[in-house]
Amino acid sequence: MGTVMAEATSVTGAGVRGSRARGRAWALRGTQILMALFFAFSAAPKLVGHASAAESFDEIGWGDWLMYAVGVLERAGAVGLVVTLLAGAASLGLTGLMIGAFITQMTVFDGEHAATPLICAAPLAAIAWARRRSTPELFGRLRTRD
């Protein structure tokens, strides 16, 4: 009887752990999708050269090329976030982009919207951490293609 009870307890424990793992996986995937949507929409005004984006990048003083480059990086990062194998690398790249945006906000715009890149960087860092095993796998696959 003790063996049956122990087996029942371990099965129940595994069920709880399994449901927690599924819940974390859904939360991670949901965060990836939300961040992908954010960056896809954020890239749009930069890619079409909308006046609101152009004014900000003119104030930075590096010209339109930077606006288009940031737009392309944001859009590529958004796509990468929804591809599981690319999500770790994409979130690392977007975190770097957000660090650059924070520095720009602090130095060029006197910290006017400095919190936004930091708020975006937090879930991106969490995604990078959660997908940390897929990043070396991605680079390993790229290396074997040569």
mmCIF file of N, CA and C in Angstrom:
data_model
loop_
_atom_site.group_PDB
_atom_site.id
_atom_site.type_symbol
_atom_site.label_atom_id
_atom_site.label_comp_id
_atom_site.label_asym_id
_atom_site.label_seq_id
_atom_site.Cartn_x
_atom_site.Cartn_y
_atom_site.Cartn_z
ATOM 1 N N MET A 1 0.823 -1.193 0.000
ATOM 2 C CA MET A 1 0.000 0.000 0.000
ATOM 3 C C MET A 1 0.864 1.253 0.000
ATOM 4 N N GLY A 2 1.976 1.224 0.726
ATOM 5 C CA GLY A 2 2.873 2.381 0.762
ATOM 6 C C GLY A 2 3.440 2.693 -0.612
ATOM 7 N N THR A 3 3.712 1.650 -1.413
ATOM 8 C CA THR A 3 4.252 1.845 -2.749
ATOM 9 C C THR A 3 3.237 2.509 -3.658
ATOM 10 N N VAL A 4 1.987 2.098 -3.577
ATOM 11 C CA VAL A 4 0.929 2.687 -4.393
ATOM 12 C C VAL A 4 0.783 4.169 -4.050
ATOM 13 N N MET A 5 0.814 4.493 -2.759
ATOM 14 C CA MET A 5 0.670 5.884 -2.332
ATOM 15 C C MET A 5 1.849 6.728 -2.828
ATOM 16 N N ALA A 6 3.063 6.176 -2.764
ATOM 17 C CA ALA A 6 4.235 6.907 -3.230
ATOM 18 C C ALA A 6 4.150 7.157 -4.730
ATOM 19 N N GLU A 7 3.712 6.145 -5.485
ATOM 20 C CA GLU A 7 3.579 6.321 -6.930
ATOM 21 C C GLU A 7 2.521 7.358 -7.261
ATOM 22 N N ALA A 8 1.413 7.338 -6.544
ATOM 23 C CA ALA A 8 0.348 8.314 -6.779
ATOM 24 C C ALA A 8 0.840 9.723 -6.473
ATOM 25 N N THR A 9 1.619 9.876 -5.415
ATOM 26 C CA THR A 9 2.142 11.191 -5.060
ATOM 27 C C THR A 9 3.111 11.690 -6.123
ATOM 28 N N SER A 10 3.988 10.798 -6.615
ATOM 29 C CA SER A 10 4.956 11.240 -7.612
ATOM 30 C C SER A 10 4.271 11.596 -8.923
ATOM 31 N N VAL A 11 3.231 10.874 -9.287
ATOM 32 C CA VAL A 11 2.489 11.199 -10.504
ATOM 33 C C VAL A 11 1.808 12.555 -10.348
ATOM 34 N N THR A 12 1.206 12.791 -9.193
ATOM 35 C CA THR A 12 0.550 14.072 -8.947
ATOM 36 C C THR A 12 1.574 15.200 -8.962
ATOM 37 N N GLY A 13 2.740 14.964 -8.328
ATOM 38 C CA GLY A 13 3.798 15.982 -8.327
ATOM 39 C C GLY A 13 4.275 16.281 -9.732
ATOM 40 N N ALA A 14 4.407 15.239 -10.543
ATOM 41 C CA ALA A 14 4.834 15.438 -11.929
ATOM 42 C C ALA A 14 3.783 16.224 -12.700
ATOM 43 N N GLY A 15 2.504 15.961 -12.397
ATOM 44 C CA GLY A 15 1.434 16.696 -13.069
ATOM 45 C C GLY A 15 1.473 18.178 -12.737
ATOM 46 N N VAL A 16 1.751 18.488 -11.479
ATOM 47 C CA VAL A 16 1.843 19.896 -11.076
ATOM 48 C C VAL A 16 3.047 20.546 -11.738
ATOM 49 N N ARG A 17 4.188 19.849 -11.708
ATOM 50 C CA ARG A 17 5.388 20.399 -12.350
ATOM 51 C C ARG A 17 5.158 20.569 -13.842
ATOM 52 N N GLY A 18 4.490 19.604 -14.460
ATOM 53 C CA GLY A 18 4.204 19.688 -15.886
ATOM 54 C C GLY A 18 3.301 20.853 -16.228
ATOM 55 N N SER A 19 2.288 21.094 -15.403
ATOM 56 C CA SER A 19 1.385 22.213 -15.675
ATOM 57 C C SER A 19 2.082 23.546 -15.436
ATOM 58 N N ARG A 20 2.979 23.588 -14.452
ATOM 59 C CA ARG A 20 3.756 24.821 -14.235
ATOM 60 C C ARG A 20 4.672 25.091 -15.412
ATOM 61 N N ALA A 21 5.315 24.046 -15.894
ATOM 62 C CA ALA A 21 6.206 24.202 -17.047
ATOM 63 C C ALA A 21 5.427 24.657 -18.273
ATOM 64 N N ARG A 22 4.246 24.077 -18.463
ATOM 65 C CA ARG A 22 3.410 24.505 -19.596
ATOM 66 C C ARG A 22 2.994 25.962 -19.422
ATOM 67 N N GLY A 23 2.649 26.343 -18.202
ATOM 68 C CA GLY A 23 2.262 27.729 -17.937
ATOM 69 C C GLY A 23 3.400 28.693 -18.211
ATOM 70 N N ARG A 24 4.613 28.316 -17.801
ATOM 71 C CA ARG A 24 5.780 29.167 -18.073
ATOM 72 C C ARG A 24 6.051 29.246 -19.571
ATOM 73 N N ALA A 25 5.894 28.119 -20.265
ATOM 74 C CA ALA A 25 6.117 28.106 -21.708
ATOM 75 C C ALA A 25 5.113 29.016 -22.426
ATOM 76 N N TRP A 26 3.847 28.954 -21.993
ATOM 77 C CA TRP A 26 2.826 29.832 -22.594
ATOM 78 C C TRP A 26 3.120 31.298 -22.278
ATOM 79 N N ALA A 27 3.537 31.581 -21.053
ATOM 80 C CA ALA A 27 3.851 32.964 -20.674
ATOM 81 C C ALA A 27 5.030 33.486 -21.482
ATOM 82 N N LEU A 28 6.047 32.638 -21.661
ATOM 83 C CA LEU A 28 7.208 33.036 -22.452
ATOM 84 C C LEU A 28 6.799 33.290 -23.894
ATOM 85 N N ARG A 29 6.032 32.383 -24.465
ATOM 86 C CA ARG A 29 5.594 32.546 -25.860
ATOM 87 C C ARG A 29 4.727 33.796 -26.011
ATOM 88 N N GLY A 30 3.843 34.024 -25.039
ATOM 89 C CA GLY A 30 3.011 35.230 -25.073
ATOM 90 C C GLY A 30 3.836 36.500 -24.993
ATOM 91 N N THR A 31 4.856 36.496 -24.152
ATOM 92 C CA THR A 31 5.744 37.656 -24.042
ATOM 93 C C THR A 31 6.493 37.873 -25.346
ATOM 94 N N GLN A 32 6.959 36.792 -25.957
ATOM 95 C CA GLN A 32 7.643 36.909 -27.240
ATOM 96 C C GLN A 32 6.716 37.530 -28.293
ATOM 97 N N ILE A 33 5.478 37.083 -28.332
ATOM 98 C CA ILE A 33 4.530 37.596 -29.322
ATOM 99 C C ILE A 33 4.218 39.066 -29.061
ATOM 100 N N LEU A 34 3.989 39.425 -27.795
ATOM 101 C CA LEU A 34 3.712 40.834 -27.468
ATOM 102 C C LEU A 34 4.881 41.740 -27.835
ATOM 103 N N MET A 35 6.088 41.297 -27.512
ATOM 104 C CA MET A 35 7.260 42.111 -27.850
ATOM 105 C C MET A 35 7.453 42.175 -29.370
ATOM 106 N N ALA A 36 7.171 41.078 -30.060
ATOM 107 C CA ALA A 36 7.272 41.087 -31.522
ATOM 108 C C ALA A 36 6.282 42.084 -32.121
ATOM 109 N N LEU A 37 5.067 42.092 -31.608
ATOM 110 C CA LEU A 37 4.075 43.065 -32.095
ATOM 111 C C LEU A 37 4.519 44.489 -31.809
ATOM 112 N N PHE A 38 5.044 44.718 -30.608
ATOM 113 C CA PHE A 38 5.520 46.058 -30.253
ATOM 114 C C PHE A 38 6.592 46.531 -31.235
ATOM 115 N N PHE A 39 7.593 45.683 -31.489
ATOM 116 C CA PHE A 39 8.684 46.101 -32.369
ATOM 117 C C PHE A 39 8.262 46.164 -33.829
ATOM 118 N N ALA A 40 7.337 45.312 -34.248
ATOM 119 C CA ALA A 40 6.848 45.386 -35.627
ATOM 120 C C ALA A 40 6.138 46.719 -35.863
ATOM 121 N N PHE A 41 5.302 47.123 -34.901
ATOM 122 C CA PHE A 41 4.597 48.397 -35.037
ATOM 123 C C PHE A 41 5.531 49.581 -34.824
ATOM 124 N N SER A 42 6.507 49.438 -33.950
ATOM 125 C CA SER A 42 7.468 50.502 -33.703
ATOM 126 C C SER A 42 8.342 50.768 -34.929
ATOM 127 N N ALA A 43 8.606 49.728 -35.697
ATOM 128 C CA ALA A 43 9.450 49.860 -36.883
ATOM 129 C C ALA A 43 8.732 50.571 -38.033
ATOM 130 N N ALA A 44 7.425 50.470 -38.080
ATOM 131 C CA ALA A 44 6.666 50.973 -39.231
ATOM 132 C C ALA A 44 6.941 52.443 -39.560
ATOM 133 N N PRO A 45 6.836 53.390 -38.593
ATOM 134 C CA PRO A 45 7.083 54.785 -38.959
ATOM 135 C C PRO A 45 8.518 55.034 -39.429
ATOM 136 N N LYS A 46 9.451 54.260 -38.924
ATOM 137 C CA LYS A 46 10.848 54.424 -39.337
ATOM 138 C C LYS A 46 11.051 53.916 -40.754
ATOM 139 N N LEU A 47 10.405 52.812 -41.086
ATOM 140 C CA LEU A 47 10.588 52.226 -42.409
ATOM 141 C C LEU A 47 9.911 53.027 -43.515
ATOM 142 N N VAL A 48 8.832 53.727 -43.186
ATOM 143 C CA VAL A 48 8.153 54.542 -44.198
ATOM 144 C C VAL A 48 8.612 55.988 -44.168
ATOM 145 N N GLY A 49 9.513 56.328 -43.246
ATOM 146 C CA GLY A 49 10.031 57.694 -43.166
ATOM 147 C C GLY A 49 9.001 58.699 -42.693
ATOM 148 N N HIS A 50 8.124 58.277 -41.799
ATOM 149 C CA HIS A 50 7.097 59.173 -41.266
ATOM 150 C C HIS A 50 7.747 60.387 -40.605
ATOM 151 N N ALA A 51 7.090 61.529 -40.701
ATOM 152 C CA ALA A 51 7.653 62.782 -40.185
ATOM 153 C C ALA A 51 7.988 62.711 -38.697
ATOM 154 N N SER A 52 7.166 62.018 -37.910
ATOM 155 C CA SER A 52 7.433 61.932 -36.474
ATOM 156 C C SER A 52 8.754 61.213 -36.196
ATOM 157 N N ALA A 53 9.041 60.177 -36.947
ATOM 158 C CA ALA A 53 10.301 59.458 -36.772
ATOM 159 C C ALA A 53 11.458 60.268 -37.347
ATOM 160 N N ALA A 54 11.247 60.872 -38.509
ATOM 161 C CA ALA A 54 12.313 61.636 -39.156
ATOM 162 C C ALA A 54 12.770 62.805 -38.292
ATOM 163 N N GLU A 55 11.846 63.475 -37.613
ATOM 164 C CA GLU A 55 12.214 64.604 -36.750
ATOM 165 C C GLU A 55 13.122 64.150 -35.612
ATOM 166 N N SER A 56 12.778 63.042 -34.995
ATOM 167 C CA SER A 56 13.596 62.526 -33.886
ATOM 168 C C SER A 56 14.992 62.157 -34.361
ATOM 169 N N PHE A 57 15.085 61.478 -35.491
ATOM 170 C CA PHE A 57 16.390 61.064 -35.983
ATOM 171 C C PHE A 57 17.180 62.243 -36.535
ATOM 172 N N ASP A 58 16.506 63.280 -37.030
ATOM 173 C CA ASP A 58 17.207 64.498 -37.437
ATOM 174 C C ASP A 58 17.845 65.171 -36.231
ATOM 175 N N GLU A 59 17.141 65.150 -35.113
ATOM 176 C CA GLU A 59 17.677 65.745 -33.891
ATOM 177 C C GLU A 59 18.908 64.983 -33.395
ATOM 178 N N ILE A 60 18.937 63.691 -33.626
ATOM 179 C CA ILE A 60 20.123 62.901 -33.265
ATOM 180 C C ILE A 60 21.309 63.355 -34.101
ATOM 181 N N GLY A 61 21.045 63.702 -35.366
ATOM 182 C CA GLY A 61 22.084 64.256 -36.220
ATOM 183 C C GLY A 61 22.827 63.250 -37.081
ATOM 184 N N TRP A 62 22.312 62.048 -37.219
ATOM 185 C CA TRP A 62 22.990 61.048 -38.027
ATOM 186 C C TRP A 62 22.277 60.779 -39.342
ATOM 187 N N GLY A 63 21.259 61.516 -39.630
ATOM 188 C CA GLY A 63 20.579 61.394 -40.906
ATOM 189 C C GLY A 63 19.559 60.270 -40.966
ATOM 190 N N ASP A 64 18.959 60.181 -42.151
ATOM 191 C CA ASP A 64 17.887 59.207 -42.367
ATOM 192 C C ASP A 64 18.371 57.759 -42.350
ATOM 193 N N TRP A 65 19.619 57.521 -42.696
ATOM 194 C CA TRP A 65 20.107 56.149 -42.772
ATOM 195 C C TRP A 65 19.945 55.441 -41.431
ATOM 196 N N LEU A 66 20.168 56.158 -40.324
ATOM 197 C CA LEU A 66 20.027 55.534 -39.011
ATOM 198 C C LEU A 66 18.569 55.181 -38.734
ATOM 199 N N MET A 67 17.661 56.046 -39.140
ATOM 200 C CA MET A 67 16.238 55.777 -38.946
ATOM 201 C C MET A 67 15.837 54.487 -39.667
ATOM 202 N N TYR A 68 16.255 54.349 -40.925
ATOM 203 C CA TYR A 68 15.924 53.152 -41.684
ATOM 204 C C TYR A 68 16.623 51.918 -41.103
ATOM 205 N N ALA A 69 17.862 52.079 -40.671
ATOM 206 C CA ALA A 69 18.596 50.954 -40.080
ATOM 207 C C ALA A 69 17.918 50.459 -38.804
ATOM 208 N N VAL A 70 17.514 51.383 -37.945
ATOM 209 C CA VAL A 70 16.823 51.002 -36.710
ATOM 210 C C VAL A 70 15.491 50.329 -37.045
ATOM 211 N N GLY A 71 14.783 50.848 -38.031
ATOM 212 C CA GLY A 71 13.525 50.232 -38.453
ATOM 213 C C GLY A 71 13.711 48.810 -38.941
ATOM 214 N N VAL A 72 14.748 48.594 -39.743
ATOM 215 C CA VAL A 72 15.033 47.243 -40.248
ATOM 216 C C VAL A 72 15.415 46.315 -39.094
ATOM 217 N N LEU A 73 16.243 46.801 -38.167
ATOM 218 C CA LEU A 73 16.642 45.973 -37.017
ATOM 219 C C LEU A 73 15.439 45.630 -36.141
ATOM 220 N N GLU A 74 14.561 46.599 -35.931
ATOM 221 C CA GLU A 74 13.364 46.322 -35.129
ATOM 222 C C GLU A 74 12.457 45.307 -35.817
ATOM 223 N N ARG A 75 12.254 45.459 -37.115
ATOM 224 C CA ARG A 75 11.394 44.527 -37.845
ATOM 225 C C ARG A 75 12.011 43.135 -37.883
ATOM 226 N N ALA A 76 13.314 43.051 -38.127
ATOM 227 C CA ALA A 76 13.988 41.754 -38.133
ATOM 228 C C ALA A 76 13.926 41.111 -36.750
ATOM 229 N N GLY A 77 14.101 41.914 -35.710
ATOM 230 C CA GLY A 77 14.002 41.398 -34.350
ATOM 231 C C GLY A 77 12.608 40.884 -34.045
ATOM 232 N N ALA A 78 11.602 41.587 -34.544
ATOM 233 C CA ALA A 78 10.216 41.149 -34.334
ATOM 234 C C ALA A 78 9.983 39.785 -34.971
ATOM 235 N N VAL A 79 10.482 39.605 -36.171
ATOM 236 C CA VAL A 79 10.343 38.301 -36.844
ATOM 237 C C VAL A 79 11.107 37.236 -36.061
ATOM 238 N N GLY A 80 12.318 37.565 -35.636
ATOM 239 C CA GLY A 80 13.129 36.618 -34.887
ATOM 240 C C GLY A 80 12.497 36.188 -33.579
ATOM 241 N N LEU A 81 11.773 37.081 -32.932
ATOM 242 C CA LEU A 81 11.153 36.745 -31.653
ATOM 243 C C LEU A 81 10.094 35.653 -31.769
ATOM 244 N N VAL A 82 9.474 35.514 -32.910
ATOM 245 C CA VAL A 82 8.421 34.501 -33.055
ATOM 246 C C VAL A 82 8.937 33.179 -33.623
ATOM 247 N N VAL A 83 10.211 33.120 -33.963
ATOM 248 C CA VAL A 83 10.847 31.873 -34.410
ATOM 249 C C VAL A 83 11.674 31.364 -33.239
ATOM 250 N N THR A 84 11.274 30.237 -32.668
ATOM 251 C CA THR A 84 11.873 29.756 -31.424
ATOM 252 C C THR A 84 13.394 29.680 -31.489
ATOM 253 N N LEU A 85 13.942 29.167 -32.549
ATOM 254 C CA LEU A 85 15.396 29.043 -32.656
ATOM 255 C C LEU A 85 16.080 30.409 -32.700
ATOM 256 N N LEU A 86 15.407 31.412 -33.249
ATOM 257 C CA LEU A 86 15.988 32.750 -33.373
ATOM 258 C C LEU A 86 15.681 33.659 -32.195
ATOM 259 N N ALA A 87 14.745 33.270 -31.337
ATOM 260 C CA ALA A 87 14.247 34.167 -30.292
ATOM 261 C C ALA A 87 15.332 34.634 -29.330
ATOM 262 N N GLY A 88 16.241 33.755 -28.951
ATOM 263 C CA GLY A 88 17.311 34.149 -28.029
ATOM 264 C C GLY A 88 18.217 35.194 -28.644
ATOM 265 N N ALA A 89 18.670 34.951 -29.858
ATOM 266 C CA ALA A 89 19.541 35.900 -30.547
ATOM 267 C C ALA A 89 18.814 37.206 -30.849
ATOM 268 N N ALA A 90 17.561 37.111 -31.262
ATOM 269 C CA ALA A 90 16.782 38.316 -31.565
ATOM 270 C C ALA A 90 16.591 39.163 -30.310
ATOM 271 N N SER A 91 16.308 38.527 -29.183
ATOM 272 C CA SER A 91 16.104 39.294 -27.955
ATOM 273 C C SER A 91 17.413 39.917 -27.483
ATOM 274 N N LEU A 92 18.542 39.236 -27.688
ATOM 275 C CA LEU A 92 19.836 39.841 -27.352
ATOM 276 C C LEU A 92 20.102 41.067 -28.228
ATOM 277 N N GLY A 93 19.844 40.934 -29.521
ATOM 278 C CA GLY A 93 20.041 42.058 -30.430
ATOM 279 C C GLY A 93 19.139 43.234 -30.103
ATOM 280 N N LEU A 94 17.880 42.951 -29.819
ATOM 281 C CA LEU A 94 16.945 44.022 -29.472
ATOM 282 C C LEU A 94 17.287 44.647 -28.121
ATOM 283 N N THR A 95 17.820 43.848 -27.188
ATOM 284 C CA THR A 95 18.266 44.420 -25.913
ATOM 285 C C THR A 95 19.402 45.401 -26.160
ATOM 286 N N GLY A 96 20.331 45.031 -27.023
ATOM 287 C CA GLY A 96 21.410 45.954 -27.390
ATOM 288 C C GLY A 96 20.877 47.222 -28.024
ATOM 289 N N LEU A 97 19.891 47.080 -28.883
ATOM 290 C CA LEU A 97 19.261 48.237 -29.509
ATOM 291 C C LEU A 97 18.603 49.136 -28.462
ATOM 292 N N MET A 98 17.972 48.513 -27.460
ATOM 293 C CA MET A 98 17.330 49.294 -26.390
ATOM 294 C C MET A 98 18.358 49.992 -25.497
ATOM 295 N N ILE A 99 19.513 49.389 -25.305
ATOM 296 C CA ILE A 99 20.582 50.062 -24.556
ATOM 297 C C ILE A 99 21.041 51.298 -25.325
ATOM 298 N N GLY A 100 21.196 51.150 -26.636
ATOM 299 C CA GLY A 100 21.544 52.309 -27.468
ATOM 300 C C GLY A 100 20.472 53.377 -27.441
ATOM 301 N N ALA A 101 19.208 52.954 -27.453
ATOM 302 C CA ALA A 101 18.103 53.925 -27.386
ATOM 303 C C ALA A 101 18.097 54.646 -26.046
ATOM 304 N N PHE A 102 18.388 53.931 -24.966
ATOM 305 C CA PHE A 102 18.453 54.552 -23.640
ATOM 306 C C PHE A 102 19.566 55.598 -23.596
ATOM 307 N N ILE A 103 20.735 55.238 -24.095
ATOM 308 C CA ILE A 103 21.858 56.183 -24.102
ATOM 309 C C ILE A 103 21.516 57.405 -24.939
ATOM 310 N N THR A 104 20.880 57.186 -26.087
ATOM 311 C CA THR A 104 20.468 58.304 -26.943
ATOM 312 C C THR A 104 19.442 59.182 -26.236
ATOM 313 N N GLN A 105 18.485 58.559 -25.573
ATOM 314 C CA GLN A 105 17.468 59.339 -24.841
ATOM 315 C C GLN A 105 18.122 60.198 -23.765
ATOM 316 N N MET A 106 19.110 59.645 -23.095
ATOM 317 C CA MET A 106 19.763 60.383 -22.007
ATOM 318 C C MET A 106 20.660 61.503 -22.530
ATOM 319 N N THR A 107 21.358 61.269 -23.628
ATOM 320 C CA THR A 107 22.334 62.253 -24.098
ATOM 321 C C THR A 107 21.756 63.271 -25.067
ATOM 322 N N VAL A 108 20.860 62.849 -25.937
ATOM 323 C CA VAL A 108 20.324 63.756 -26.964
ATOM 324 C C VAL A 108 19.014 64.398 -26.519
ATOM 325 N N PHE A 109 18.150 63.608 -25.900
ATOM 326 C CA PHE A 109 16.811 64.088 -25.568
ATOM 327 C C PHE A 109 16.620 64.383 -24.079
ATOM 328 N N ASP A 110 17.721 64.501 -23.339
ATOM 329 C CA ASP A 110 17.699 64.851 -21.914
ATOM 330 C C ASP A 110 16.828 63.919 -21.080
ATOM 331 N N GLY A 111 16.770 62.658 -21.448
ATOM 332 C CA GLY A 111 16.057 61.655 -20.666
ATOM 333 C C GLY A 111 14.553 61.729 -20.753
ATOM 334 N N GLU A 112 14.040 62.421 -21.773
ATOM 335 C CA GLU A 112 12.601 62.644 -21.901
ATOM 336 C C GLU A 112 11.785 61.339 -21.887
ATOM 337 N N HIS A 113 12.211 60.364 -22.648
ATOM 338 C CA HIS A 113 11.507 59.073 -22.700
ATOM 339 C C HIS A 113 12.475 57.929 -22.404
ATOM 340 N N ALA A 114 13.381 58.139 -21.477
ATOM 341 C CA ALA A 114 14.430 57.160 -21.189
ATOM 342 C C ALA A 114 13.889 55.874 -20.580
ATOM 343 N N ALA A 115 12.741 55.932 -19.944
ATOM 344 C CA ALA A 115 12.199 54.730 -19.311
ATOM 345 C C ALA A 115 11.712 53.705 -20.335
ATOM 346 N N THR A 116 11.262 54.157 -21.487
ATOM 347 C CA THR A 116 10.697 53.241 -22.484
ATOM 348 C C THR A 116 11.678 52.148 -22.908
ATOM 349 N N PRO A 117 12.915 52.485 -23.293
ATOM 350 C CA PRO A 117 13.827 51.401 -23.671
ATOM 351 C C PRO A 117 14.145 50.455 -22.507
ATOM 352 N N LEU A 118 14.184 50.988 -21.292
ATOM 353 C CA LEU A 118 14.453 50.129 -20.138
ATOM 354 C C LEU A 118 13.291 49.183 -19.875
ATOM 355 N N ILE A 119 12.078 49.701 -20.033
ATOM 356 C CA ILE A 119 10.886 48.858 -19.856
ATOM 357 C C ILE A 119 10.863 47.753 -20.912
ATOM 358 N N CYS A 120 11.271 48.071 -22.131
ATOM 359 C CA CYS A 120 11.321 47.063 -23.198
ATOM 360 C C CYS A 120 12.456 46.069 -22.976
ATOM 361 N N ALA A 121 13.560 46.529 -22.422
ATOM 362 C CA ALA A 121 14.728 45.663 -22.236
ATOM 363 C C ALA A 121 14.462 44.567 -21.211
ATOM 364 N N ALA A 122 13.620 44.828 -20.216
ATOM 365 C CA ALA A 122 13.379 43.831 -19.162
ATOM 366 C C ALA A 122 12.775 42.532 -19.712
ATOM 367 N N PRO A 123 11.658 42.576 -20.454
ATOM 368 C CA PRO A 123 11.147 41.310 -20.998
ATOM 369 C C PRO A 123 12.066 40.702 -22.060
ATOM 370 N N LEU A 124 12.794 41.548 -22.789
ATOM 371 C CA LEU A 124 13.737 41.014 -23.771
ATOM 372 C C LEU A 124 14.855 40.233 -23.086
ATOM 373 N N ALA A 125 15.338 40.756 -21.964
ATOM 374 C CA ALA A 125 16.371 40.036 -21.208
ATOM 375 C C ALA A 125 15.824 38.715 -20.668
ATOM 376 N N ALA A 126 14.570 38.731 -20.238
ATOM 377 C CA ALA A 126 13.946 37.491 -19.744
ATOM 378 C C ALA A 126 13.821 36.466 -20.872
ATOM 379 N N ILE A 127 13.471 36.915 -22.063
ATOM 380 C CA ILE A 127 13.374 36.013 -23.213
ATOM 381 C C ILE A 127 14.759 35.460 -23.551
ATOM 382 N N ALA A 128 15.764 36.335 -23.557
ATOM 383 C CA ALA A 128 17.129 35.887 -23.858
ATOM 384 C C ALA A 128 17.586 34.831 -22.861
ATOM 385 N N TRP A 129 17.262 35.040 -21.588
ATOM 386 C CA TRP A 129 17.641 34.073 -20.569
ATOM 387 C C TRP A 129 16.895 32.747 -20.764
ATOM 388 N N ALA A 130 15.616 32.829 -21.002
ATOM 389 C CA ALA A 130 14.815 31.612 -21.167
ATOM 390 C C ALA A 130 15.215 30.838 -22.422
ATOM 391 N N ARG A 131 15.655 31.527 -23.452
ATOM 392 C CA ARG A 131 16.035 30.887 -24.723
ATOM 393 C C ARG A 131 17.549 30.741 -24.860
ATOM 394 N N ARG A 132 18.267 30.821 -23.739
ATOM 395 C CA ARG A 132 19.734 30.817 -23.778
ATOM 396 C C ARG A 132 20.318 29.545 -24.393
ATOM 397 N N ARG A 133 19.594 28.451 -24.372
ATOM 398 C CA ARG A 133 20.109 27.215 -24.965
ATOM 399 C C ARG A 133 19.940 27.203 -26.487
ATOM 400 N N SER A 134 18.998 27.962 -26.995
ATOM 401 C CA SER A 134 18.776 27.963 -28.445
ATOM 402 C C SER A 134 19.792 28.835 -29.184
ATOM 403 N N THR A 135 20.388 29.807 -28.505
ATOM 404 C CA THR A 135 21.342 30.703 -29.180
ATOM 405 C C THR A 135 22.597 29.953 -29.618
ATOM 406 N N PRO A 136 23.264 29.180 -28.726
ATOM 407 C CA PRO A 136 24.421 28.407 -29.209
ATOM 408 C C PRO A 136 24.031 27.376 -30.271
ATOM 409 N N GLU A 137 22.831 26.817 -30.147
ATOM 410 C CA GLU A 137 22.355 25.862 -31.156
ATOM 411 C C GLU A 137 22.252 26.546 -32.519
ATOM 412 N N LEU A 138 21.734 27.776 -32.531
ATOM 413 C CA LEU A 138 21.624 28.537 -33.774
ATOM 414 C C LEU A 138 23.003 28.762 -34.392
ATOM 415 N N PHE A 139 23.949 29.224 -33.584
ATOM 416 C CA PHE A 139 25.287 29.485 -34.103
ATOM 417 C C PHE A 139 25.984 28.193 -34.524
ATOM 418 N N GLY A 140 25.698 27.100 -33.829
ATOM 419 C CA GLY A 140 26.231 25.800 -34.240
ATOM 420 C C GLY A 140 25.707 25.380 -35.587
ATOM 421 N N ARG A 141 24.427 25.600 -35.815
ATOM 422 C CA ARG A 141 23.854 25.269 -37.131
ATOM 423 C C ARG A 141 24.432 26.143 -38.227
ATOM 424 N N LEU A 142 24.679 27.408 -37.921
ATOM 425 C CA LEU A 142 25.259 28.298 -38.927
ATOM 426 C C LEU A 142 26.689 27.883 -39.267
ATOM 427 N N ARG A 143 27.428 27.446 -38.250
ATOM 428 C CA ARG A 143 28.814 27.028 -38.458
ATOM 429 C C ARG A 143 28.897 25.762 -39.306
ATOM 430 N N THR A 144 27.958 24.846 -39.142
ATOM 431 C CA THR A 144 28.019 23.583 -39.890
ATOM 432 C C THR A 144 27.599 23.738 -41.336
ATOM 433 N N ARG A 145 27.022 24.868 -41.688
ATOM 434 C CA ARG A 145 26.597 25.087 -43.080
ATOM 435 C C ARG A 145 27.762 25.442 -43.978
ATOM 436 N N ASP A 146 28.877 25.851 -43.402
ATOM 437 C CA ASP A 146 30.032 26.262 -44.237
ATOM 438 C C ASP A 146 30.636 25.146 -45.014
#
